[in-house]
CSV table of C-alpha atoms and ligand atoms in Angstrom, one decimal:
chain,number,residue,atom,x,y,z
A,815,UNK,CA,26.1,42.4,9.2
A,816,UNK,CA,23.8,39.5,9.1
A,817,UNK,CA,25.5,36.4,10.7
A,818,UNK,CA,23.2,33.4,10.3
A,819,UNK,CA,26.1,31.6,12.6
A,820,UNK,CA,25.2,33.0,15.8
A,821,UNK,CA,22.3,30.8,15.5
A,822,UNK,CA,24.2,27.7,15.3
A,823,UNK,CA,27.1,28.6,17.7
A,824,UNK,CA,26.7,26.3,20.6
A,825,UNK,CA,25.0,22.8,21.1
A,826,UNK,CA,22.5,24.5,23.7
A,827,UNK,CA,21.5,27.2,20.5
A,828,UNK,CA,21.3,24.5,18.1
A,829,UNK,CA,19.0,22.4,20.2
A,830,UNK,CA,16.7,25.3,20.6
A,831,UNK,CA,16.2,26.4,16.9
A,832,UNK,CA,16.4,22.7,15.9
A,833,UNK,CA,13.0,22.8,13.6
A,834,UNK,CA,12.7,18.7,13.2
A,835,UNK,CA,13.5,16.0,15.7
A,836,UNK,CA,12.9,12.7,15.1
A,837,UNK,CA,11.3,10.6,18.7
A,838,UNK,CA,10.4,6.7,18.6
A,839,UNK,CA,6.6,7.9,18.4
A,840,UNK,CA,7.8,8.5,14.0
A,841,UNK,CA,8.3,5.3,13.6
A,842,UNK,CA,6.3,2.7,12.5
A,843,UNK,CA,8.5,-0.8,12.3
A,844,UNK,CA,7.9,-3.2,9.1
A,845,UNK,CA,8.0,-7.4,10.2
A,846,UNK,CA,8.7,-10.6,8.1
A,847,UNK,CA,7.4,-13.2,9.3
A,848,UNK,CA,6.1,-17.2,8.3
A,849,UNK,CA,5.0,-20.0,9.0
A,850,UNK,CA,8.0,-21.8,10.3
A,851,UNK,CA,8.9,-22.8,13.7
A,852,UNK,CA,12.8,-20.7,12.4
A,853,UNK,CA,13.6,-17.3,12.9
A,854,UNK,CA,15.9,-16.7,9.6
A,855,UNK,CA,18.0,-13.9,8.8
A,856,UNK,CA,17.2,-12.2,5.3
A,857,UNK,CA,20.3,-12.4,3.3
A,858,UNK,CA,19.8,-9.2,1.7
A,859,UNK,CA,18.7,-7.1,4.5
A,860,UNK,CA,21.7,-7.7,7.3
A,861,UNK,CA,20.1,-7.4,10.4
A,862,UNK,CA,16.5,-8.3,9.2
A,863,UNK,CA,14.8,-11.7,10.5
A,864,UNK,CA,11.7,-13.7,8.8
A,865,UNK,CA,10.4,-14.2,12.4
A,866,UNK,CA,8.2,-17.8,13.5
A,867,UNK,CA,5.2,-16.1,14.8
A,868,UNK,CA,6.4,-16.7,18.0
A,869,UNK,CA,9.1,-14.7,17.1
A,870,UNK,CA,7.5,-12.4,16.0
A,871,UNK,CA,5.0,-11.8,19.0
A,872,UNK,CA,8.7,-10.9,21.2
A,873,UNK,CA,10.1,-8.7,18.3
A,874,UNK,CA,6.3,-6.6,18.1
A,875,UNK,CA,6.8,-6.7,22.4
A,876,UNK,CA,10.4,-5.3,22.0
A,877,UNK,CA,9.6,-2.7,19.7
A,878,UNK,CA,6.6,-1.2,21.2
A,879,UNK,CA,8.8,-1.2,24.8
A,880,UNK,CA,11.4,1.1,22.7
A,881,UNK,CA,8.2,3.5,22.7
A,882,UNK,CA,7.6,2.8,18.7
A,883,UNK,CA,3.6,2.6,18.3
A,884,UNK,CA,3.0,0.8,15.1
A,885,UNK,CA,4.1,-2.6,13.6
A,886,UNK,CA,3.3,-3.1,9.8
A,887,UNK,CA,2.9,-7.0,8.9
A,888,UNK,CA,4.7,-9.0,6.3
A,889,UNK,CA,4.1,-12.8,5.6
A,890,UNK,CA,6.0,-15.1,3.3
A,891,UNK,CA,3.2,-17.4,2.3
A,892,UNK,CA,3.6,-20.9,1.5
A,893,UNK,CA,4.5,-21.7,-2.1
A,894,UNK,CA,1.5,-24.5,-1.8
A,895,UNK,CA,-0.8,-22.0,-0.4
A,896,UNK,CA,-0.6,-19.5,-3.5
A,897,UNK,CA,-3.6,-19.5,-6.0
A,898,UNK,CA,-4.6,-17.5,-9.2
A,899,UNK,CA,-6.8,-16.0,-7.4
A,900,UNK,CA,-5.4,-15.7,-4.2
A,901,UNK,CA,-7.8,-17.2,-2.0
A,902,UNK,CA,-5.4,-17.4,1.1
A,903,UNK,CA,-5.7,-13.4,1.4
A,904,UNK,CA,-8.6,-13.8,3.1
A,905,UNK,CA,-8.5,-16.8,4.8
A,906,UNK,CA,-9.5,-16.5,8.7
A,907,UNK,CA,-7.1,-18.8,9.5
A,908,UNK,CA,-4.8,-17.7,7.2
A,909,UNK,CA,-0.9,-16.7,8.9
A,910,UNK,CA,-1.7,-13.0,9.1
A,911,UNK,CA,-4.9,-12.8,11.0
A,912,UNK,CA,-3.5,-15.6,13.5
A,913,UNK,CA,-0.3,-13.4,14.2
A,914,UNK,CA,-2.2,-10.2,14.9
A,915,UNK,CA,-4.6,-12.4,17.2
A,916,UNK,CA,-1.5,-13.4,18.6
A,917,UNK,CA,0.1,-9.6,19.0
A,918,UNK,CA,-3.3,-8.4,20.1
A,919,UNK,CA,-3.4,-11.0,22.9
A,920,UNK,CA,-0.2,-9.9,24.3
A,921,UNK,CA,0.3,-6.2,23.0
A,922,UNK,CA,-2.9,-4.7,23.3
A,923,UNK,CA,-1.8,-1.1,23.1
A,924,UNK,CA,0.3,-1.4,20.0
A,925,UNK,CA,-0.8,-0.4,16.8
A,926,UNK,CA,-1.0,-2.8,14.3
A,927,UNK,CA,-1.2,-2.4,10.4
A,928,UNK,CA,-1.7,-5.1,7.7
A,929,UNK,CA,-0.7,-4.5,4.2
A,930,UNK,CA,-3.5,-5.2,1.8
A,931,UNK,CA,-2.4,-6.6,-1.6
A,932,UNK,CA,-2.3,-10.1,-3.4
A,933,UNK,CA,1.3,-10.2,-4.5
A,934,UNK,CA,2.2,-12.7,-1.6
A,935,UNK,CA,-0.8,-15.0,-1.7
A,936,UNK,CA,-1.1,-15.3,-5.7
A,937,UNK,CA,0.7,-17.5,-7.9
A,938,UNK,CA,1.7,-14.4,-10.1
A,939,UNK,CA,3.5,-12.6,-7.5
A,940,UNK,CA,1.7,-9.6,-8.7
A,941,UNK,CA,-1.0,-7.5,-6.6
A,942,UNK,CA,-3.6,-8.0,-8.3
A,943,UNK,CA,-5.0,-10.6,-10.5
A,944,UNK,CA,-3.4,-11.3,-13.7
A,945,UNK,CA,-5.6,-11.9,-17.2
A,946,UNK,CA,-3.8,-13.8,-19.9
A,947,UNK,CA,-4.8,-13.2,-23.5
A,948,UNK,CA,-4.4,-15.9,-26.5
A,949,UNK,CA,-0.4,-14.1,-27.2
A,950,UNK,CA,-0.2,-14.8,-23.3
A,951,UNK,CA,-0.3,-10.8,-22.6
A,952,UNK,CA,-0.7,-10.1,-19.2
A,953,UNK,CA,-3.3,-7.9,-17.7
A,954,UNK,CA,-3.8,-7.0,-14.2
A,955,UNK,CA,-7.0,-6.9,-13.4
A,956,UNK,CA,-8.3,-3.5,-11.6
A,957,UNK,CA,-12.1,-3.7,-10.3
A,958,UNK,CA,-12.0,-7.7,-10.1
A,959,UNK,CA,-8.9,-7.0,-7.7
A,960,UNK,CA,-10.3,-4.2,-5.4
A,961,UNK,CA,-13.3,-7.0,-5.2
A,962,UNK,CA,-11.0,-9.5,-3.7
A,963,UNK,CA,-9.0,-6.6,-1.9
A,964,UNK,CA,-11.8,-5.7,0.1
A,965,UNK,CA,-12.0,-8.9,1.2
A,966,UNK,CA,-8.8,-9.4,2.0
A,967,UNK,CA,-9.3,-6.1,5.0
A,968,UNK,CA,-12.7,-7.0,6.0
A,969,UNK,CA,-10.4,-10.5,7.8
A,970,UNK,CA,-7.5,-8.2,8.7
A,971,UNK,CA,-10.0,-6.1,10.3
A,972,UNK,CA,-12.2,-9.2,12.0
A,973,UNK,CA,-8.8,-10.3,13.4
A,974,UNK,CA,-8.6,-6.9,15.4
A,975,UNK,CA,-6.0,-4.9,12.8
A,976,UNK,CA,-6.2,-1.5,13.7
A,977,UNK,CA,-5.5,-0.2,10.5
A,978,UNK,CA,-5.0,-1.5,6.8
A,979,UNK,CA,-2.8,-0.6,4.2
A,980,UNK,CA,-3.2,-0.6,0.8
A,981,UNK,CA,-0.2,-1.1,-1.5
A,982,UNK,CA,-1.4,-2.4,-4.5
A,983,UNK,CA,-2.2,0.9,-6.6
A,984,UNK,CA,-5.5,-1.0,-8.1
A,985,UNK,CA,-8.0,2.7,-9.0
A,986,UNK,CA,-10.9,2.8,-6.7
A,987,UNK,CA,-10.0,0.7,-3.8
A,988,UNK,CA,-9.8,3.1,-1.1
A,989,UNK,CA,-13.5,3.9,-1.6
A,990,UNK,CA,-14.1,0.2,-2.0
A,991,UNK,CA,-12.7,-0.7,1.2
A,992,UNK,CA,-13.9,1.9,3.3
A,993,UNK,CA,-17.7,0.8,1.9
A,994,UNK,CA,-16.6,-2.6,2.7
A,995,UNK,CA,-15.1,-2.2,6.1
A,996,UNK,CA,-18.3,0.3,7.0
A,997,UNK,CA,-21.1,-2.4,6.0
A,998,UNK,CA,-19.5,-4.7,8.6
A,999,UNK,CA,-19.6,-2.1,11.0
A,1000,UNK,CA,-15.9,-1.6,11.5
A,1001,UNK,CA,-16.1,1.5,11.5
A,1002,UNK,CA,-13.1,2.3,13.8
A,1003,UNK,CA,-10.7,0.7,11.0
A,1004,UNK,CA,-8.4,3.1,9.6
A,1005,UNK,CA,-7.0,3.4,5.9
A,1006,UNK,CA,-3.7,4.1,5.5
A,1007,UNK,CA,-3.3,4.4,1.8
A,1008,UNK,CA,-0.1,4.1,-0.7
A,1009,UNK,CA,-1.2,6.9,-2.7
A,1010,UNK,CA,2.0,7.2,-4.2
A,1011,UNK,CA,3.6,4.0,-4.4
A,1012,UNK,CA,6.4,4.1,-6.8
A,1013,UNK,CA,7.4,1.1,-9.5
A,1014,UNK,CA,10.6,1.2,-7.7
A,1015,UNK,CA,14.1,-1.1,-8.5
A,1016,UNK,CA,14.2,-0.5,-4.4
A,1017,UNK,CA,11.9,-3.3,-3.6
A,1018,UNK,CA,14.3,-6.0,-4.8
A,1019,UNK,CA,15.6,-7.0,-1.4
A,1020,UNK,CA,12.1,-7.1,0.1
A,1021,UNK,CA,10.6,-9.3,-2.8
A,1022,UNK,CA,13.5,-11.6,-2.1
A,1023,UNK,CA,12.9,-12.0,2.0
A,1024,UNK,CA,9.0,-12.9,0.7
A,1025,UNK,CA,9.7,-14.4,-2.1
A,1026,UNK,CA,7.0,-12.0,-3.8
A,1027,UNK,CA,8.5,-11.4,-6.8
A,1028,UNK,CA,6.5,-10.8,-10.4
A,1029,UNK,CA,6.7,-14.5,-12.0
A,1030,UNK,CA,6.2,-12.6,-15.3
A,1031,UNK,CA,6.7,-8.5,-16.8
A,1032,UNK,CA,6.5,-5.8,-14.3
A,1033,UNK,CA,4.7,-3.5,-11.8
A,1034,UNK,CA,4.1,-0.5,-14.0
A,1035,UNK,CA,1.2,-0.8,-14.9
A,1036,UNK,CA,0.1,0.2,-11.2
A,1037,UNK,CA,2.9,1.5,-9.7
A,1038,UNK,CA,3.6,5.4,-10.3
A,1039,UNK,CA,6.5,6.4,-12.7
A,1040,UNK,CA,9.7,7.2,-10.9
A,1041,UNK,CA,9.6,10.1,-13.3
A,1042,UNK,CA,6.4,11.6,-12.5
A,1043,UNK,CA,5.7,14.1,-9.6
A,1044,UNK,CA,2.1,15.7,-10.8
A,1045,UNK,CA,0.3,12.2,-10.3
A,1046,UNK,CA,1.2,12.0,-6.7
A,1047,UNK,CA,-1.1,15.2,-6.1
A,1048,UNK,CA,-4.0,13.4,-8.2
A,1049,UNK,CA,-3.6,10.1,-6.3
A,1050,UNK,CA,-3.4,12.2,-3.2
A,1051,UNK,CA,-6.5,14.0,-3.6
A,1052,UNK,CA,-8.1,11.1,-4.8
A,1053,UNK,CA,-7.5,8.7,-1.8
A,1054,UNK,CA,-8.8,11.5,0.8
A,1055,UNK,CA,-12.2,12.2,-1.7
A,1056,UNK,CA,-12.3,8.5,-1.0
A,1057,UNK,CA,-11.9,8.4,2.5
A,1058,UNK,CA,-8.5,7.5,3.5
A,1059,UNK,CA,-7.1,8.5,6.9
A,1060,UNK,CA,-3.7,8.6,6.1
A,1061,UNK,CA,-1.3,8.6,3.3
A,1062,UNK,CA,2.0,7.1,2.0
A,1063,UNK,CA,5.1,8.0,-0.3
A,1064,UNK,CA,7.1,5.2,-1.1
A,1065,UNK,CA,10.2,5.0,-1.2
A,1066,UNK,CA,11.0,7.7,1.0
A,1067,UNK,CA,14.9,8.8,0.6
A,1068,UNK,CA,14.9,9.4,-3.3
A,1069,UNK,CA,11.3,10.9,-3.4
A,1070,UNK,CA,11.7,13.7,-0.6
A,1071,UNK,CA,9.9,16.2,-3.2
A,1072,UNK,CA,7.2,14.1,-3.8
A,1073,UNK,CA,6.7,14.1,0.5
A,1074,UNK,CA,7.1,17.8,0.4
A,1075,UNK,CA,4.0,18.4,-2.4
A,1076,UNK,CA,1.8,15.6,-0.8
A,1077,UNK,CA,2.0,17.4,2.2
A,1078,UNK,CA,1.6,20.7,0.7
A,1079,UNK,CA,-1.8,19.5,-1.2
A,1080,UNK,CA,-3.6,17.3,1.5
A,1081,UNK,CA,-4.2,17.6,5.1
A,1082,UNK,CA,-4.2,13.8,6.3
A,1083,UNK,CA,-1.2,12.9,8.2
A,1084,UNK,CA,1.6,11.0,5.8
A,1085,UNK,CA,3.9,8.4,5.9
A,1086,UNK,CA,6.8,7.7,3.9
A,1087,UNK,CA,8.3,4.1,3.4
A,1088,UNK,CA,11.9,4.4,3.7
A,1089,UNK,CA,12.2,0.7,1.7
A,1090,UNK,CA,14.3,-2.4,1.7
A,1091,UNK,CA,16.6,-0.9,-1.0
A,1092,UNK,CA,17.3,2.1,1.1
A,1093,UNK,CA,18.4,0.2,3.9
A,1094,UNK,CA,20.5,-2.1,2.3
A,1095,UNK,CA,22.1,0.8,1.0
A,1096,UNK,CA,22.8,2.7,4.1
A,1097,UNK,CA,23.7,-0.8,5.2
A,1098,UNK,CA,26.2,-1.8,2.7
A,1099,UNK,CA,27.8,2.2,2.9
A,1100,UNK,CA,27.8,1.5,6.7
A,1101,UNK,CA,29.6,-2.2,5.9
A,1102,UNK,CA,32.3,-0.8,4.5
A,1103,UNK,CA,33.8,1.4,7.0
A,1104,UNK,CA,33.7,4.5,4.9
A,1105,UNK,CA,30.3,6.1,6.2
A,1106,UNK,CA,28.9,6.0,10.1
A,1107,UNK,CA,25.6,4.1,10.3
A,1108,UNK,CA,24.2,6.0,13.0
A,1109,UNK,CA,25.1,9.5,11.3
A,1110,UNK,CA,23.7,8.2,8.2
A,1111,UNK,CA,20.6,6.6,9.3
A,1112,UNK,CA,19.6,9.4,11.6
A,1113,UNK,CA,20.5,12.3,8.9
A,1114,UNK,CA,18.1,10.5,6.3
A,1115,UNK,CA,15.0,9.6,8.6
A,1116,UNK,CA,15.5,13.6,9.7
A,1117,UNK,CA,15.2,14.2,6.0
A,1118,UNK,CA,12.1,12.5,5.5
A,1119,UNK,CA,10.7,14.1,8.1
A,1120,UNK,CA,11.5,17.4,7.3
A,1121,UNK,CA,10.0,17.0,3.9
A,1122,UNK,CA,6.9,16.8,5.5
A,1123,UNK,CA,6.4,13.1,7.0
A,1124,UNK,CA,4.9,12.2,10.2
A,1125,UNK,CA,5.4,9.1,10.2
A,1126,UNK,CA,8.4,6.6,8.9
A,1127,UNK,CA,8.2,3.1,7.6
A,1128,UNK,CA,11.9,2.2,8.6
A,1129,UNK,CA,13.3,-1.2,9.5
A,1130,UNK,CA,16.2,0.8,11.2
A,1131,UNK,CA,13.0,1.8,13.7
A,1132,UNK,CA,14.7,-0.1,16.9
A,1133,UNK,CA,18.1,0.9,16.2
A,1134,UNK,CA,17.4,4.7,15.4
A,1135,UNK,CA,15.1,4.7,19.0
A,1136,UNK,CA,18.6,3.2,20.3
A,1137,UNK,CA,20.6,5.8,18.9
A,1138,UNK,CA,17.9,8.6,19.7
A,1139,UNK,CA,18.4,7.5,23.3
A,1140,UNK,CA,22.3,8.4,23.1
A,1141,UNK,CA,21.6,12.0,21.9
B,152,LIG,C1,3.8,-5.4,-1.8
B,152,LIG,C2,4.7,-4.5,-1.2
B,152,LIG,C3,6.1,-4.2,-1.6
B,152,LIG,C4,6.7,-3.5,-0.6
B,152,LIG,C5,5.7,-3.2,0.4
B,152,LIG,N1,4.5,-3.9,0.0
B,152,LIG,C6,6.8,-4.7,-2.8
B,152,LIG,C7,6.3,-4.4,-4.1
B,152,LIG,O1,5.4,-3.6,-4.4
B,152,LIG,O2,6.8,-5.1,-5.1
B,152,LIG,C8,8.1,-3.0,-0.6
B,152,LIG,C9,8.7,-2.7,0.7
B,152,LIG,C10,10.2,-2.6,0.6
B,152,LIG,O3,10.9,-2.8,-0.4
B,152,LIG,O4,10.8,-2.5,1.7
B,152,LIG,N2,2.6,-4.8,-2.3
């Protein structure tokens, strides 16, 4: 008789045919940060801070000693500081290339990612630029964006990012910005791209801690359709014709067959962004007594994983390494 048990019979067994474990190397750790002498707690994320960037230099330090490689950054910009056109993207003095000159000073071994899109820096609170017809119909602008996305890398990448993200879904930027980043000779700049990068309801707690949200109508005209899994293959096989390094799923927990064909289809290494929604989620179950947070946390980054990610987006990074640790 076949007895599938015998596999799974002591804790010494199960470690050995254990096909996915999860190590602090998975993890790449998403910060909020501004331009404010305050470290504030986000509301909606317990646990979460909007870091001072001196704050934020510490919680980058802290993370990378856990043995996490990888910080992703995350500013709230100034209200005053937000234009139609978003000119503060790519302004050299601008809050995010002064904290990764900061990080870089202090942490040169960790890894740092910038996310490239205009939602926080325009007055539209949308990615890209936004048209208004005569009706006042909204349009986002795709080439005129990528234009201003490019940009927007070429001073995460003079201020020493080692690799920049693309989340806004514009067509055509991946290409753009690898040209871009090239002609300046950074060569050595990395492209981590959202290829599929759903119009989510998950994001609500992260607009909030930026104060990002859409002033007007909605991402999906960008954004993927939560109800389409085909497309992910095209965006995927698109971004690596175009020269990304690396690409992203997002969000991670409800889109685990979407990981699984993205890997299937492209070679690149993936990410998957396990979002603010998710983790106010596992948060909130956690809150109420009725589910463990470490059981929970550590069963769905192991999901993620074994649907084909290498690495994770979490903002339960430090705790899971924590719990990891314990094992
Ligand atoms: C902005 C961006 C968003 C997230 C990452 N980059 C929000 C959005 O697209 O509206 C969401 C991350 C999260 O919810 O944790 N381009």
């Amino acid at each position: 008789m076949h007895r599938p048990r015998r596999n799974r019979r002591t804790p010494a067994i199960r470690s050995m045919v254990r096909e996915t474990l999860l190590t602090p190397a998975d993890f790449i750790l998403p910060l909020f940060f501004h331009d404010d002498a305050e470290d504030v707690e986000i509301g909606a994320m317990p646990g979460v801070t909007r870091w001072s960037l001196d704050g934020l230099v510490r919680e980058a330090g802290a993370a990378h000693a856990l043995g996490i490689p990888a910080i992703i950054l995350f500013p709230k910009i100034k209200d005053g500081l937000k234009t139609p056109m978003a000119h503060e993207a790519s302004n050299d003095e601008g809050l995010v290339p002064r904290a990764i000159r900061l990080i870089r000073a202090v942490h040169p071994t960790l890894c740092i990612i910038t996310d490239v899109a205009l939602d926080p820096y325009n007055s539209d609170g949308h990615d890209g630029i936004v048209q208004r017809d005569a009706n006042g119909n909204i349009t986002i602008l795709n080439d005129e964006t990528v234009w201003i996305l490019c940009e927007q890398a070429l001073c995460h990448a003079r201020a020493g990012a080692d690799i920049v993200a693309p989340s806004d879904m514009m067509d055509g930027r991946v290409a753009a910005i690898r040209s871009a980043l090239d002609e300046e000779d950074f060569t050595q700049v990395s492209i981590l791209s959202y290829t599929a990068k759903y119009a989510s309801a998950f994001y609500g707690p992260f607009r909030g801690a930026l104060d990002s949200a859409p002033k007007e109508g909605d991402k999906k005209t960008y954004q993927m359709d939560p109800a389409n899994g085909r497309e992910a293959i095209r965006e995927a096989l698109l971004d690596e014709a175009e020269g990304a390094d690396m690409l992203m799923v997002k969000p991670a927990g409800l889109y685990l067959d979407i990981i699984a064909q993205v890997r299937a289809s492209s070679s690149l290494p993936l990410a998957a962004y396990q979002v603010s929604g998710e983790y106010l989620m596992l948060k909130s179950a956690a809150a109420s007594g009725w589910l463990d947070e470490k059981a929970i946390v550590l069963e769905s980054l192991t999901a993620i994983k074994r649907a084909g990610a290498d690495m994770i987006l979490t903002y339960f990074a430090k705790q899971a390494c924590g719990w990891l640790k314990e094992l």
